Short mmCIF file of C-alpha atoms in Angstrom, two decimals:
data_model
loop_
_atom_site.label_atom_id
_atom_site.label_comp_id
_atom_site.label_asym_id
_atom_site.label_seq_id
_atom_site.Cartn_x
_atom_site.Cartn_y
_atom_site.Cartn_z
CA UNK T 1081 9.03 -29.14 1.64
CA UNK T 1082 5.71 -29.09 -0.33
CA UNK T 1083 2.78 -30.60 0.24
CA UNK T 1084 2.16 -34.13 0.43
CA UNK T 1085 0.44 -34.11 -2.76
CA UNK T 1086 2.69 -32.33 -4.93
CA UNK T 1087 5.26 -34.81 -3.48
CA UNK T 1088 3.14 -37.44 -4.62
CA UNK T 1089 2.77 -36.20 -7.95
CA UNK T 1090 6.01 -35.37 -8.86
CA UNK T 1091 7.22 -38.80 -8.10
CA UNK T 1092 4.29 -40.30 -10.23
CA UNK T 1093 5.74 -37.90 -12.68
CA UNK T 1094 8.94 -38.89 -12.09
CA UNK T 1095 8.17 -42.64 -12.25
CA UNK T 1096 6.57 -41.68 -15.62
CA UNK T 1097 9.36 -40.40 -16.96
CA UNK T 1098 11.47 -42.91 -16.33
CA UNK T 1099 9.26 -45.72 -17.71
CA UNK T 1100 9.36 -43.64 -20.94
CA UNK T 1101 12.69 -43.59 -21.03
CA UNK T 1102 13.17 -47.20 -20.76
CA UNK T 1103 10.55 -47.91 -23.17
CA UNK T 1104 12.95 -46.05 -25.68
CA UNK T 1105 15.97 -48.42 -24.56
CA UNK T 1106 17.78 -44.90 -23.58
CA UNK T 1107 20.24 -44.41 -20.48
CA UNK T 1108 20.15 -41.88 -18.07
CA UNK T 1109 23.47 -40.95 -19.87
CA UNK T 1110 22.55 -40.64 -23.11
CA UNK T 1111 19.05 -38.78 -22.30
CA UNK T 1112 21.60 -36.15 -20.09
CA UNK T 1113 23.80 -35.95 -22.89
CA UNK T 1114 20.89 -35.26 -25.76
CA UNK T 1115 19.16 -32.77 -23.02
CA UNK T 1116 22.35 -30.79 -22.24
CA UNK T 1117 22.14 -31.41 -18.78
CA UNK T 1118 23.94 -33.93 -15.85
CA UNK T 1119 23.35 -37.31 -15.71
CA UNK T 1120 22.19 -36.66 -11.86
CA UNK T 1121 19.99 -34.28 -12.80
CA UNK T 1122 17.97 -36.49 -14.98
CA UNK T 1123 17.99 -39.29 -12.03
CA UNK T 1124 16.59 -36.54 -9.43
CA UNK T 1125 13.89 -35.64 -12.12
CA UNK T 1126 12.77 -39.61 -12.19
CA UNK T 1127 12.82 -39.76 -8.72
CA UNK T 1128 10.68 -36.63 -8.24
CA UNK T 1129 12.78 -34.03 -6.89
CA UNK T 1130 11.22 -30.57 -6.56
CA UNK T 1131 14.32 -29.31 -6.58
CA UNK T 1132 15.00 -29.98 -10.46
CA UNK T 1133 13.86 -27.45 -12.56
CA UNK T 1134 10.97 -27.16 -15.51
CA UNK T 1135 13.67 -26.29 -17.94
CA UNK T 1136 15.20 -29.27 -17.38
CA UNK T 1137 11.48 -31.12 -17.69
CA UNK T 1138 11.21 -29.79 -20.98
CA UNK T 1139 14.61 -30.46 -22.28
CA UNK T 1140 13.97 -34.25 -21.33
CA UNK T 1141 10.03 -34.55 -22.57
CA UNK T 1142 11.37 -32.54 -26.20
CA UNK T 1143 14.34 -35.57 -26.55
CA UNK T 1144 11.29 -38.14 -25.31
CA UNK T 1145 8.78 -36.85 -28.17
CA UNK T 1146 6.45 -35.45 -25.60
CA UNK T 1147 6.81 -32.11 -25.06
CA UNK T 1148 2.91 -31.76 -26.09
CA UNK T 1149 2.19 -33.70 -22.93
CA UNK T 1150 3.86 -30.26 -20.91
CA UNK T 1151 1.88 -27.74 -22.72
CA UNK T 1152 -1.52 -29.54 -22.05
CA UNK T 1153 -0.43 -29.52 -18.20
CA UNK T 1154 -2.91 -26.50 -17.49
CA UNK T 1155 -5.15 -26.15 -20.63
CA UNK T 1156 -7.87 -23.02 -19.54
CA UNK T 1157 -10.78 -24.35 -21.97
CA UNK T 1158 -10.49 -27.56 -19.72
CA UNK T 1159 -10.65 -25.43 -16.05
CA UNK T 1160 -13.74 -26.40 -14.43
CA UNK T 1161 -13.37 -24.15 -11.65
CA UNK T 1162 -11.57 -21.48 -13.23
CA UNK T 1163 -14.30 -21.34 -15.85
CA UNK T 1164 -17.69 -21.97 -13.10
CA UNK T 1165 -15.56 -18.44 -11.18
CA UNK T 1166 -15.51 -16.80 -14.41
CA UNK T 1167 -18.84 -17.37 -15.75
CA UNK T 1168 -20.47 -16.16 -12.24
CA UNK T 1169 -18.38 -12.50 -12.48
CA UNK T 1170 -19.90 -12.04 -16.08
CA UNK T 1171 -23.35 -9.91 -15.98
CA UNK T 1172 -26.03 -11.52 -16.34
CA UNK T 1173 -27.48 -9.78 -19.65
CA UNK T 1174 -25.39 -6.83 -21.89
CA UNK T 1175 -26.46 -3.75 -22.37
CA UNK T 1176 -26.13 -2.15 -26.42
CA UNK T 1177 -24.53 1.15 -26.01
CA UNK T 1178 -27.62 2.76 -27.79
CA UNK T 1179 -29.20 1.77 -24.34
CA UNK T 1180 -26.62 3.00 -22.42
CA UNK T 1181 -26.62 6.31 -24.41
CA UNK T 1182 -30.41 6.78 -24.06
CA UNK T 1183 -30.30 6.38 -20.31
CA UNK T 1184 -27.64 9.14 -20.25
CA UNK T 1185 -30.15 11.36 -22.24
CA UNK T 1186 -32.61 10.79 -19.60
CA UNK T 1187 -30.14 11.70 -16.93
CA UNK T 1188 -29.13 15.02 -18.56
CA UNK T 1189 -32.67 16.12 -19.91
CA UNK T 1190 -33.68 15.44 -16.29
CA UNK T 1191 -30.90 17.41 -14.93
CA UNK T 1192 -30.70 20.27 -17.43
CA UNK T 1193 -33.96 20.55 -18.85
CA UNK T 1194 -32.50 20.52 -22.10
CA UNK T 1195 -32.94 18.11 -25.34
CA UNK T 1196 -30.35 17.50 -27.97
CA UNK T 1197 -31.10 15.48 -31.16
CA UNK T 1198 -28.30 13.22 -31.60
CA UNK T 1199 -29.02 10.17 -34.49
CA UNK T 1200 -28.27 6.72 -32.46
CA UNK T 1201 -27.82 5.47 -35.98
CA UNK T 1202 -25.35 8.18 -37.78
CA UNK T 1203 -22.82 10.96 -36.48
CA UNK T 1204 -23.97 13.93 -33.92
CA UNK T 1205 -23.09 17.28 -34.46
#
């Protein structure tokens, strides 16, 4: 189940977690009790289990004073990759709509043979 990495990572997390927990001279008991969740559940989430759930990860970094930590996980001003993709689907230069209007014109004076006055600056009528 999962990929070797995210196995990997979860138990660092889980490792993490723990070691903050013991740095605040709290038992697995008394963190379950203050989360509102089993004391097992707490030890799976040390030891990395996939199968514990990111409510319960929040509910244990809130009582540890680090909920912050969860919200940074995936901060978008800080994804390379996501950021390189979007930067290469954005056109290269804008166009003003006065531009876009004028080529319009051009289109339908071609087409029709006809020219309306319309004010790029104020209202048409």
């Amino acid at each position: 189940m999962g990929s070797p990495k995210s196995r990997l990572a979860l138990e660092q997390l889980g490792h993490d977690l723990r070691g903050a927990r013991l740095r605040r001279g709290m038992a697995i008991a008394d963190l379950a009790v203050r989360t509102g969740t089993s004391a097992s559940s707490v030890a799976r989430l040390e030891k990395g289990d996939p199968g514990v759930g990111i409510g319960t990860l929040a509910d244990v970094l809130v009582v540890l004073g680090l909920l912050d930590r969860l919200a940074d996980l995936i901060d978008i001003r800080k994804d390379d990759l996501g950021l390189a993709l979007a930067a290469e689907r954005q056109p290269r230069r804008g166009r003003t709509s006065a531009t876009t209007l004028r080529r319009r014109q051009d289109k339908d004076k071609a087409a029709h043979g006809r020219t309306d006055v319309i004010d790029l600056d104020g209202a048409s009528f």
